[in-house]
Short mmCIF file of the C-alpha atoms (twelve columns), coordinates in Angstrom:
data_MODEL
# 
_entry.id   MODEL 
# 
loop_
_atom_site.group_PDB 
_atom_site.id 
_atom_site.type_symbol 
_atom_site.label_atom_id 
_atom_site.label_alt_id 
_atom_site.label_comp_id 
_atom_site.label_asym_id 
_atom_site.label_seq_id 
_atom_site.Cartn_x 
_atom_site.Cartn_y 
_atom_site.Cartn_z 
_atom_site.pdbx_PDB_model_num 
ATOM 1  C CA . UNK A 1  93.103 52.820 -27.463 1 
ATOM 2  C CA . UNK A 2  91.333 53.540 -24.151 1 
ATOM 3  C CA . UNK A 3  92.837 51.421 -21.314 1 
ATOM 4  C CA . UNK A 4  91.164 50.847 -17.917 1 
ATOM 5  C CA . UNK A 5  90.941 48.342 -15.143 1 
ATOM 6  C CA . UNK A 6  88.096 46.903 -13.567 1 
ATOM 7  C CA . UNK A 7  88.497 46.244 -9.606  1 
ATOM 8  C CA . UNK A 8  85.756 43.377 -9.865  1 
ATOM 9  C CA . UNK A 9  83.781 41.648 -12.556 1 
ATOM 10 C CA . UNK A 10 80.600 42.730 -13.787 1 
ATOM 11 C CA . UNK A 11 78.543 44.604 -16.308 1 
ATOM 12 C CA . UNK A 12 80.443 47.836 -18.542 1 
ATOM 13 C CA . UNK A 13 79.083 50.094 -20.522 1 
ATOM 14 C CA . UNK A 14 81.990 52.601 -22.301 1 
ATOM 15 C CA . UNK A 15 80.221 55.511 -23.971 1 
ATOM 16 C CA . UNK A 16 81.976 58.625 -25.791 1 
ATOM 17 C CA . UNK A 17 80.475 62.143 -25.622 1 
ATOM 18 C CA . UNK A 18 80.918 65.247 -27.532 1 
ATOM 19 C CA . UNK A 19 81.692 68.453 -25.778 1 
ATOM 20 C CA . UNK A 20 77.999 69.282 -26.003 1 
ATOM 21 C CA . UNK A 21 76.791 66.197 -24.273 1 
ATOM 22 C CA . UNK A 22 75.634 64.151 -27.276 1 
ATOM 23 C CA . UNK A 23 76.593 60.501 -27.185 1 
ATOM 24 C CA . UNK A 24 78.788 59.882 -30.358 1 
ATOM 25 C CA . UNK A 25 79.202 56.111 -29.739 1 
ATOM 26 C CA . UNK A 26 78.635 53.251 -27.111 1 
ATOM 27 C CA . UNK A 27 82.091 50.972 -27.771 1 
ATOM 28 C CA . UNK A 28 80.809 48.795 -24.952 1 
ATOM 29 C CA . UNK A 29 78.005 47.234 -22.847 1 
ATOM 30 C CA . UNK A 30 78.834 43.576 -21.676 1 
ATOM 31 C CA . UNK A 31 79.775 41.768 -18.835 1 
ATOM 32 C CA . UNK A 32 83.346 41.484 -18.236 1 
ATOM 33 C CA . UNK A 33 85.907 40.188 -15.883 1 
ATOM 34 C CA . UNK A 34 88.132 41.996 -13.099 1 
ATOM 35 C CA . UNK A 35 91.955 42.993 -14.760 1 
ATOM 36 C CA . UNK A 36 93.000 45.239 -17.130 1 
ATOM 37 C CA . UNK A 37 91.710 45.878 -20.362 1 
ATOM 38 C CA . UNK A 38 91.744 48.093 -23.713 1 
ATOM 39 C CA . UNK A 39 89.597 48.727 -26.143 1 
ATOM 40 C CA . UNK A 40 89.849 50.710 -29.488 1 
ATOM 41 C CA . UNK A 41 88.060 53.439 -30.358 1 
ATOM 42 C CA . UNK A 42 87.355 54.374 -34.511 1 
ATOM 43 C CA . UNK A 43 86.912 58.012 -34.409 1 
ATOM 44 C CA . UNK A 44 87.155 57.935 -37.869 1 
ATOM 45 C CA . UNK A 45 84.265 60.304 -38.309 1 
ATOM 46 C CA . UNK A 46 84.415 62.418 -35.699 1 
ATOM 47 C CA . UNK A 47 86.130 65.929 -36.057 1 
ATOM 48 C CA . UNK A 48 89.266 66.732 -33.723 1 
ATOM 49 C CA . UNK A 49 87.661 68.494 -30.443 1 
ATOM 50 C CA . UNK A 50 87.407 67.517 -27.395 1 
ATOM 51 C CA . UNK A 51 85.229 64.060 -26.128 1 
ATOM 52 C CA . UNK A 52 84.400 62.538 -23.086 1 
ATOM 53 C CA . UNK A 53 84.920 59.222 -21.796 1 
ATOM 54 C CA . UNK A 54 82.328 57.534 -19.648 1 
ATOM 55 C CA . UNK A 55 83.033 53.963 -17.950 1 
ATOM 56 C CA . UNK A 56 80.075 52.601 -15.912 1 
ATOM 57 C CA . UNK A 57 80.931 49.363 -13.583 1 
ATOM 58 C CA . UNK A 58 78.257 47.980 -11.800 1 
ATOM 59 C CA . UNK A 59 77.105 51.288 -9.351  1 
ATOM 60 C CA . UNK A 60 80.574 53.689 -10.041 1 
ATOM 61 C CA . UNK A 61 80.366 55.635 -13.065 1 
ATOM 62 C CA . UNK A 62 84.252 57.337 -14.638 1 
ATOM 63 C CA . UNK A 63 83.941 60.243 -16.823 1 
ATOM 64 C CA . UNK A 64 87.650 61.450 -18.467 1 
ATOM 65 C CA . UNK A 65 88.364 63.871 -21.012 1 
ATOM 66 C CA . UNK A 66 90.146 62.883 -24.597 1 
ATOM 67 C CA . UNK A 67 91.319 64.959 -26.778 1 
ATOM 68 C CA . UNK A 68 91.333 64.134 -30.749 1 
ATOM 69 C CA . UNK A 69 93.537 65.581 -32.882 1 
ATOM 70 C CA . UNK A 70 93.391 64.854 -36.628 1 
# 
């Protein structure tokens, strides 16, 4: 699960990204309110490695680093 917090309401787009830049899913792109949230990410089909998180809110943009281990 990826958990994050949103400081105000407004539009979210949640994208994952392989170590080589290419975008290996978009889990969200809605509007949603201020608060905490989680959402659950199927990496079923992706090999263990190492991904990046990116969380865009309105104009600020988060990028993380996850690691998956099968």
């Amino acid at each position: 699960a990826i958990r994050f917090s949103l400081p105000a309401a407004g539009k979210v787009t949640l994208r994952i990204f392989s170590i080589l830049g290419k975008e290996t899913a978009q889990l969200l792109s809605e509007v949603m309110a201020a608060g905490p949230h989680e959402i659950l990410w199927d990496a079923g089909r992706l090999s263990s490695g190492l991904y990046y998180i990116m969380l865009e809110n309105n104009s600020h943009r988060m990028t993380t680093k996850a690691i998956l281990v099968r």
